[in-house]
C-alpha positions as a printed Julia matrix, in Angstrom:
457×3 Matrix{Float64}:
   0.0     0.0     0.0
   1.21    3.4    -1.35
   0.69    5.78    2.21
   0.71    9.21    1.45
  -0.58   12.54    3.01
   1.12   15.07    4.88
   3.04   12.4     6.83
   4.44    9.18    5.32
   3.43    7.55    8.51
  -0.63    9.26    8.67
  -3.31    7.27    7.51
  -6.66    8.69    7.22
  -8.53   12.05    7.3
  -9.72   14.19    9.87
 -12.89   15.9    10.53
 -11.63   19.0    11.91
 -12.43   22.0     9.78
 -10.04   23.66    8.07
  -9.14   26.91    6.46
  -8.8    27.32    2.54
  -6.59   29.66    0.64
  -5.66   29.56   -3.0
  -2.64   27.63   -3.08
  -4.63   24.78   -1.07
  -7.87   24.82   -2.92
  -8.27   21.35   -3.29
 -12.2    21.57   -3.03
 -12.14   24.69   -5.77
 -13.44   27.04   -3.49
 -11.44   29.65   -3.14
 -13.29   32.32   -5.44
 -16.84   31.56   -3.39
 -14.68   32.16   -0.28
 -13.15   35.96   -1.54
 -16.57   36.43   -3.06
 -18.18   36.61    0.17
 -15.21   38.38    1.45
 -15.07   41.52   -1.01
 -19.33   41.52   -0.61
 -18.68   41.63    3.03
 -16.06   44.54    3.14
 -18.5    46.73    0.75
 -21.79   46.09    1.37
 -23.78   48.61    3.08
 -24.61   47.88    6.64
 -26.19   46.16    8.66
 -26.07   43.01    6.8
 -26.91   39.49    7.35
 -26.01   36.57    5.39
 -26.93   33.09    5.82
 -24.42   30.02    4.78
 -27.12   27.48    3.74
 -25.89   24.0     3.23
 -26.42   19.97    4.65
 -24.07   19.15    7.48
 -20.91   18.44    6.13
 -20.77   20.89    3.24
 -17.85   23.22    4.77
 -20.1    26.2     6.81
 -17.22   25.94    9.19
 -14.45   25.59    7.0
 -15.61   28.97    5.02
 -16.36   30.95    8.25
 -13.14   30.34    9.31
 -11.29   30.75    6.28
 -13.02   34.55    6.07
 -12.75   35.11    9.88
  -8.49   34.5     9.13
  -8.27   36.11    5.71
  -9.73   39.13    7.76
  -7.48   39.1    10.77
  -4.53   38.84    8.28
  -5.17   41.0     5.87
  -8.1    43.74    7.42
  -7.15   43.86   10.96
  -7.1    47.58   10.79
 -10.53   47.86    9.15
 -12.59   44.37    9.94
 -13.07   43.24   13.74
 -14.19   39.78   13.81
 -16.26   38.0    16.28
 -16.43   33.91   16.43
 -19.58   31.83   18.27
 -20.03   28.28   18.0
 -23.45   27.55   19.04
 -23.38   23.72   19.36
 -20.52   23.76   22.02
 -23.08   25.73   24.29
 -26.45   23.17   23.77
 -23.71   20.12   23.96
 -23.43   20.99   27.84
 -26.83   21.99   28.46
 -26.65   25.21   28.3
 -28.97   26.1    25.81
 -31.04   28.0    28.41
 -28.25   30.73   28.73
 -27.39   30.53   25.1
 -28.33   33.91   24.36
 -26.62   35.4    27.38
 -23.57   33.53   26.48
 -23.64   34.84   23.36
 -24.19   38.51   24.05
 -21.57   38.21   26.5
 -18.83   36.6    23.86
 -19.66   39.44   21.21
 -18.88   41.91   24.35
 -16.13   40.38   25.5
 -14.17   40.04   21.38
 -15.42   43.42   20.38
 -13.78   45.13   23.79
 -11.42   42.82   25.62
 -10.68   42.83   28.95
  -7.22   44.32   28.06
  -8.73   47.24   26.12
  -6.45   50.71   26.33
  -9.68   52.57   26.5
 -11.39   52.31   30.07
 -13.91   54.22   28.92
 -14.91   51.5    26.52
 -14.5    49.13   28.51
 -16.46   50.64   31.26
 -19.64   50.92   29.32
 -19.29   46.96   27.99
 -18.97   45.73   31.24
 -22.64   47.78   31.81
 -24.29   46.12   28.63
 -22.69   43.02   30.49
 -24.77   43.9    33.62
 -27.98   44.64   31.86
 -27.73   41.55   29.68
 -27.65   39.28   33.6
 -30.42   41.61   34.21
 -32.32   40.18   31.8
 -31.86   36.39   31.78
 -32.36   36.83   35.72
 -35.63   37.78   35.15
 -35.69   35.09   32.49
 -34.83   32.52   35.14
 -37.33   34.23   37.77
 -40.68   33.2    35.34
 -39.12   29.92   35.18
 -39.05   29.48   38.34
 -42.33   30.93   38.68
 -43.66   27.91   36.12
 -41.94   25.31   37.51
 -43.29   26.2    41.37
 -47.09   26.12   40.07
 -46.67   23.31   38.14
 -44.18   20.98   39.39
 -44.38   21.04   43.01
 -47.16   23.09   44.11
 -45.79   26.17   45.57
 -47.48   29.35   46.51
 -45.46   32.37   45.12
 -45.27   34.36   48.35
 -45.86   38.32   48.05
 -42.17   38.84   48.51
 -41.36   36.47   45.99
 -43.49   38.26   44.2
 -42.38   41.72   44.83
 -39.16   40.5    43.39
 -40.72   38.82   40.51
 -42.14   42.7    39.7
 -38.41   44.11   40.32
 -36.91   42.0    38.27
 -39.64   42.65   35.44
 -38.95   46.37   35.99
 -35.51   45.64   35.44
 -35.66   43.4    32.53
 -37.78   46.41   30.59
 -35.22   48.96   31.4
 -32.31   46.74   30.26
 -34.14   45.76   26.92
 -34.8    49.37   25.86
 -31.45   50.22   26.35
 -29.21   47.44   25.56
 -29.41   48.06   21.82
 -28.81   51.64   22.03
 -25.46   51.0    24.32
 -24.72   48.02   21.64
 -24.32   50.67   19.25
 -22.34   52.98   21.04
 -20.03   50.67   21.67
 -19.8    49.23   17.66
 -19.34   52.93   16.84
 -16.38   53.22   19.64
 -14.85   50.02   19.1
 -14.43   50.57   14.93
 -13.36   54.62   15.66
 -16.03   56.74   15.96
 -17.04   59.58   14.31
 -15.09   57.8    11.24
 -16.98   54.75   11.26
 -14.77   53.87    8.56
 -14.65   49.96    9.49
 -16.97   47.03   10.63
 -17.72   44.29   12.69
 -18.37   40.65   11.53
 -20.06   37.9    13.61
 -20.08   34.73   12.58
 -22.38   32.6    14.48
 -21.8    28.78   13.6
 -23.96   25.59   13.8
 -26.93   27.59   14.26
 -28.75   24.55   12.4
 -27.06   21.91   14.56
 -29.6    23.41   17.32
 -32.87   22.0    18.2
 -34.95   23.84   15.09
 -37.38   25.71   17.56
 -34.08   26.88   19.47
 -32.67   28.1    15.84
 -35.05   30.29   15.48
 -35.69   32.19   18.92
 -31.94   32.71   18.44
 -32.66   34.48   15.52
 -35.26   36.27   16.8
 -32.37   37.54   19.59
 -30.13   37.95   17.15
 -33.02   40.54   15.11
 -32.42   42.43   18.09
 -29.09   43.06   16.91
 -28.63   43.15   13.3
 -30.24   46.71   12.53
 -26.53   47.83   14.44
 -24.66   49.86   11.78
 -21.2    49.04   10.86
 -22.44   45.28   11.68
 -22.74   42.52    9.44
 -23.77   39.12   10.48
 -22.71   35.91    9.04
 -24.83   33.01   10.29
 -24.39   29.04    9.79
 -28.38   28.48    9.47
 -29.85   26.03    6.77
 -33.65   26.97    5.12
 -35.41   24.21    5.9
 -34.52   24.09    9.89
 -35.87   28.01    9.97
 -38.84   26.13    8.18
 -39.26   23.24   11.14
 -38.2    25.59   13.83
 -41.21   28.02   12.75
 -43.85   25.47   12.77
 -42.77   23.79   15.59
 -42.95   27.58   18.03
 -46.03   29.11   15.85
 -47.76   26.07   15.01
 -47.84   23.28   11.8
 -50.35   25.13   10.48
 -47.95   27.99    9.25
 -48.04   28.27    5.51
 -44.62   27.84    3.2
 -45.15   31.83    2.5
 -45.43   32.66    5.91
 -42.0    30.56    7.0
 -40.38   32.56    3.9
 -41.41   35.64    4.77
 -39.86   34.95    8.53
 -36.84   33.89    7.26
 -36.27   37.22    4.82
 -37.5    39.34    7.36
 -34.0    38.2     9.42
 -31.89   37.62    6.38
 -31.1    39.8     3.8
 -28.65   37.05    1.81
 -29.16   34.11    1.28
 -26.14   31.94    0.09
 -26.34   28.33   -0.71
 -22.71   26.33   -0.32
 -21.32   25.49   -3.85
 -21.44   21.65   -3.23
 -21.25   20.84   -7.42
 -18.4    22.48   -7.77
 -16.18   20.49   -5.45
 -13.86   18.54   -7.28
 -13.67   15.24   -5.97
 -10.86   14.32   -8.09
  -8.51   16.85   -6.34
  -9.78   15.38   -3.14
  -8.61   11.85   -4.85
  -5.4    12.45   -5.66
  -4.79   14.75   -2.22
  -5.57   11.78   -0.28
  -4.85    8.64   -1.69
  -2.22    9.82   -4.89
  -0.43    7.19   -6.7
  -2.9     4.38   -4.99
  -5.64    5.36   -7.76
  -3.03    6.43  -10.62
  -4.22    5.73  -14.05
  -8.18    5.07  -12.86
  -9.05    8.63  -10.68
 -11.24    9.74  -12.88
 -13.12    6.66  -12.74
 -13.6     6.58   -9.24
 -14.23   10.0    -8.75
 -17.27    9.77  -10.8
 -18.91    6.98   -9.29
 -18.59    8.93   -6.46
 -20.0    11.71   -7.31
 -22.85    9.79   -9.17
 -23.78    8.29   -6.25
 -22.37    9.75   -3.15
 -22.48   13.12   -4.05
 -19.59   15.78   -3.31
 -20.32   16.68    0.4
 -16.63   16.34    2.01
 -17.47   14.74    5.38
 -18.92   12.13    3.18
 -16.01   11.52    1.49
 -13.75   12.21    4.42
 -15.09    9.04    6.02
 -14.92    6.83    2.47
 -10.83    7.81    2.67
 -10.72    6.64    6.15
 -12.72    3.43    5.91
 -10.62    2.6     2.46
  -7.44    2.8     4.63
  -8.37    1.39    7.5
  -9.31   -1.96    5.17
  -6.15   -1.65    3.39
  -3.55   -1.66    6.67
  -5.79   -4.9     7.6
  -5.2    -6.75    4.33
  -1.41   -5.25    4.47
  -1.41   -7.1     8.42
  -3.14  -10.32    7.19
  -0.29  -10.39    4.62
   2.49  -10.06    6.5
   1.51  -12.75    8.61
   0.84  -15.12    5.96
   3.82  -14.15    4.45
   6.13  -13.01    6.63
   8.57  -10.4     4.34
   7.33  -11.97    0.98
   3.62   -9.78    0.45
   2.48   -9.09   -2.61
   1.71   -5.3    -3.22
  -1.37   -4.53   -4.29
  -2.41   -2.92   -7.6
  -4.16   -0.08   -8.49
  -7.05   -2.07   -9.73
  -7.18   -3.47   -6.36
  -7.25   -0.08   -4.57
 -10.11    1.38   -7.31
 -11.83   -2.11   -6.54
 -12.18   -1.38   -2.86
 -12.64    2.17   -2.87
 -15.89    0.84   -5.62
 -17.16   -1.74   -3.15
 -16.49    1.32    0.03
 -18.87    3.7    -2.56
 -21.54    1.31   -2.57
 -21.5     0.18    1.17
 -22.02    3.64    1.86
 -24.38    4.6    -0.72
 -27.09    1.95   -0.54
 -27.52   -0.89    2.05
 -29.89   -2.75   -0.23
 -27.52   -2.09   -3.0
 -24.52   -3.74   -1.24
 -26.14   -6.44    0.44
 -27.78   -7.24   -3.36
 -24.01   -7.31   -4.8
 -22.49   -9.59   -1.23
 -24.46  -12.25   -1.86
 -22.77  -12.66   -5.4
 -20.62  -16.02   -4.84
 -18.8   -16.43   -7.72
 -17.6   -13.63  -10.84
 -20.4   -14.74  -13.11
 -23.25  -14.36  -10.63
 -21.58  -10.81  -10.14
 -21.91  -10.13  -13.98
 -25.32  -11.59  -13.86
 -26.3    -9.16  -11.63
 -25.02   -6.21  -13.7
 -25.86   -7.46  -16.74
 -29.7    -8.41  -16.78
 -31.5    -9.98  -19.73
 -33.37   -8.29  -22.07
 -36.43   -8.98  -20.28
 -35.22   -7.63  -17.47
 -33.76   -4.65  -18.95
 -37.05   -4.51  -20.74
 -39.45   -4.77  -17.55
 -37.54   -2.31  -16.55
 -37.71    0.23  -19.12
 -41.8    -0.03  -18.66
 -41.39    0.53  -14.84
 -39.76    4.17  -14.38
 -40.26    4.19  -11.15
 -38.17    0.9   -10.53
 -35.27    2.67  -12.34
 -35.58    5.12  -10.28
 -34.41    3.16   -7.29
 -31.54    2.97   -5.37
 -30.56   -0.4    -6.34
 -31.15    0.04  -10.22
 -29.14    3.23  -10.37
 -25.83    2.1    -8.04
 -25.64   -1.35  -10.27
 -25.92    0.8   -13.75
 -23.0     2.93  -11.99
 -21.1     0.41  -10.86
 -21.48   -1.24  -13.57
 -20.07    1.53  -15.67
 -17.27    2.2   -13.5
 -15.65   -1.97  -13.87
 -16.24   -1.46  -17.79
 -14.17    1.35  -17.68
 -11.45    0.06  -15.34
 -11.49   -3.14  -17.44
 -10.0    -0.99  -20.29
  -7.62    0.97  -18.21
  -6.41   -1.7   -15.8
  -7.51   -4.93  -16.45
  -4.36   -5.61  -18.56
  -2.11   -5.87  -14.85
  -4.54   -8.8   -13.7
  -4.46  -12.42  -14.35
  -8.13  -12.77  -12.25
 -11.19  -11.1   -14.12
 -12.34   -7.69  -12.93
 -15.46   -9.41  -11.28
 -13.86  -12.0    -9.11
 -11.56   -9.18   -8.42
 -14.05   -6.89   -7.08
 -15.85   -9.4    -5.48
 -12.7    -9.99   -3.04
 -12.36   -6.4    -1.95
 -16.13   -6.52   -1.71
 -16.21   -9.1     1.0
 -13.05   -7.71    2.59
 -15.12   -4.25    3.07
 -17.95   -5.87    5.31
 -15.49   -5.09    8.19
 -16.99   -1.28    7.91
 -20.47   -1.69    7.11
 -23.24   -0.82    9.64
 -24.77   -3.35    9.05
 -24.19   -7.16    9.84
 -23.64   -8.2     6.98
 -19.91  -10.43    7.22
 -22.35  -13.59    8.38
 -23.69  -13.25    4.93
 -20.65  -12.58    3.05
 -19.06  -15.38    4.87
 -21.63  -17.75    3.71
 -20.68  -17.22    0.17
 -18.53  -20.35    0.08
 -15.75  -18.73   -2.08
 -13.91  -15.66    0.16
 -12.94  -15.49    3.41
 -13.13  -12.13    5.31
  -9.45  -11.01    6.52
């Protein structure tokens, strides 16, 4: 096995996200990225942009790639402001999520080492108000929870502090926007008001939907601040379930649009199509695939799609399987393996692509014993095909559409590779099929073991 990566000795990807530039634009990204950046510096203010995308797509990796390029390169002009939402409901703390995050944008717009004492004076007052507010927050809970829970009577002086802390949570409202943008003004050099802020607010859509969306609603509070512009991880269709599931099912499609472009005034949809999986390829696995990436690469994004996590976890599982045949080897062996072709690699990485794209597919393709049964399975008769061709929604399917693929994909590394390979292209497969059943969800190595012909590594 040819390792390669950063490291001669790493195997694998990892999840982290990561920051893009264009010397490293492996995903072809880079243009989206400065895009966003140049609309950002420019546009008129306040602004709000949402990142819309499935989980996986790279929110992260482009709010971070912007939130360095600006520190780098517009540190004089552009203060940035990072919150991850998800860390806070991970630990429960969804309840104080909104003080948590007031009190981050505080705390990065005027740090606690700020030369100006002035400035940072009046942010430590926002501070107070905003505990102002979520302690009346936590008084009506309390309130709640004592009539409904256990019974008890709210005494008059609990009461009496229940009114205070209303009182209080009134005052604080009215002015905490009005100090908020004070304090933008000061912190970018006022009168000038030559620069801007940018908060990016990540994994908004990782929350529970109903969650999502009184954030927003918070956040609304905010985003009519000049010399602001927000930046916000939030996909459509959570803004959709998060609506319906505070204001009722009943809430029509037009009334869940109009919420969402009351709070933001861009929309911007991740460029998933134009990821180029065969950079991603040759990045990660280079001369393991030589002569057949382009074969692989589009069966994967046939049937897989282009969403990186996705494929982040096909690299992994891929060589995982390969150090285990390399082991099994060696043992037999001991010194005299055989290295593997690249037909073998493109084999497993195949048989990894359908695993992951359809259980019903791979299970359908594990219970092949023997080469011809395989090439029975991808080559149906003509009454087949022509049942088929009379049944649209049967082509539809899962399992029609990954055999046609896969199909198409061992035709085309018959021509390219087949020539290295005394074994035909279907036993061939069939091997690295059975030897992929160590990752599959499922159990399905009792089946493949049943087979009669291959024995799992």
């Amino acid at each position: 096995m040819k390792v390669t990566g950063r490291r001669s000795n790493q195997l694998g990807v990892t999840d982290l996200p990561s920051t893009v530039n264009k010397e490293k634009d492996v995903l072809n990204v880079h243009r989206y990225i400065r895009g966003l950046e140049m609309f950002i510096e420019n546009c008129p203010t306040p602004m709000s942009i949402a990142l819309q995308g499935d989980w996986g797509t790279g929110k992260t990796t482009f709010l971070q790639s912007m939130k360095q390029d600006f520190e780098n390169e517009k540190k004089s002009e552009i203060r940035t402001v990072y919150f991850n939402t998800w860390q806070y409901s991970q630990f429960n703390m969804e309840g104080s999520l909104y003080t948590s995050f007031l009190t981050n944008i505080m705390t990065q717009i005027v740090p606690e080492d700020s030369q100006s004492k002035d400035l940072l004076e009046r942010a430590r007052k926002i501070l107070k108000d905003v505990w102002k507010i979520s302690k009346s927050a936590a008084w009506h809970f309390m309130d709640e929870q004592a009539k409904k829970k256990i019974g008890i009577t709210i005494s008059d002086q609990l009461a009496e502090e229940g009114i205070k802390a209303e009182r209080e949570q009134a005052n604080a409202i009215c002015k905490l926007k009005d100090n908020f943008k004070e304090i933008v003004a000061d912190a970018i050099g006022f009168p000038k008001r030559e620069g801007r802020i940018v908060i990016f607010v990540d994994d908004l859509d990782r929350l529970n939907p109903e969650r999502a969306v009184e954030m927003l609603e918070v956040l609304k509070l905010f985003m009519d601040v000049e010399n602001c512009v927000y930046v916000l991880a939030i996909d459509y269709e959570v803004v959709v379930d998060g609506v319906r599931q505070k204001y009722g099912s009943s809430m029509s499609d037009e009334k869940c649009r109009s919420f969402f472009d009351k709070i933001i005034q861009l929309p911007f949809s991740m460029p998933v199509s134009s990821y180029q999986i065969n950079k991603l390829l040759t990045e990660n696995l280079g001369t393991d695939l030589e002569g057949c990436v382009s074969e692989v690469s589009e069966l994967i994004e046939q049937t897989l799609g282009t969403n990186p996590r996705t494929f982040k976890r096909l690299v992994n599982s891929y060589y995982l399987l390969e150090t285990v045949e390399q082991a099994a080897q060696k043992e037999e062996a001991v010194g005299n393996e055989k290295v593997r072709s690249n037909l073998q690699h493109a084999l497993l990485l195949s048989s990894l692509i359908m695993q992951m794209y359809s259980q019903e597919t791979y299970e359908k393709l594990i219970d092949c014993k023997e080469g011809m049964e395989l090439n029975a399975l991808l080559n149906p008769s003509k009454k087949e095909n022509s049942d088929q061709e009379n049944n649209s929604e049967a082509i539809k399917t899962n399992l029609d559409f990954g055999l046609v693929k896969l199909k198409v994909t061992l035709d085309q590394l018959k021509k390219t590779l087949a020539k290295e390979s005394k074994e035909s292209v279907e036993d061939l497969f069939l091997s690295e099929l059975h030897l992929s059943s160590i990752t599959s969800i499922s159990n399905v190595q009792e089946r493949s073991d049943k087979s009669g012909k291959f024995t799992i590594v």
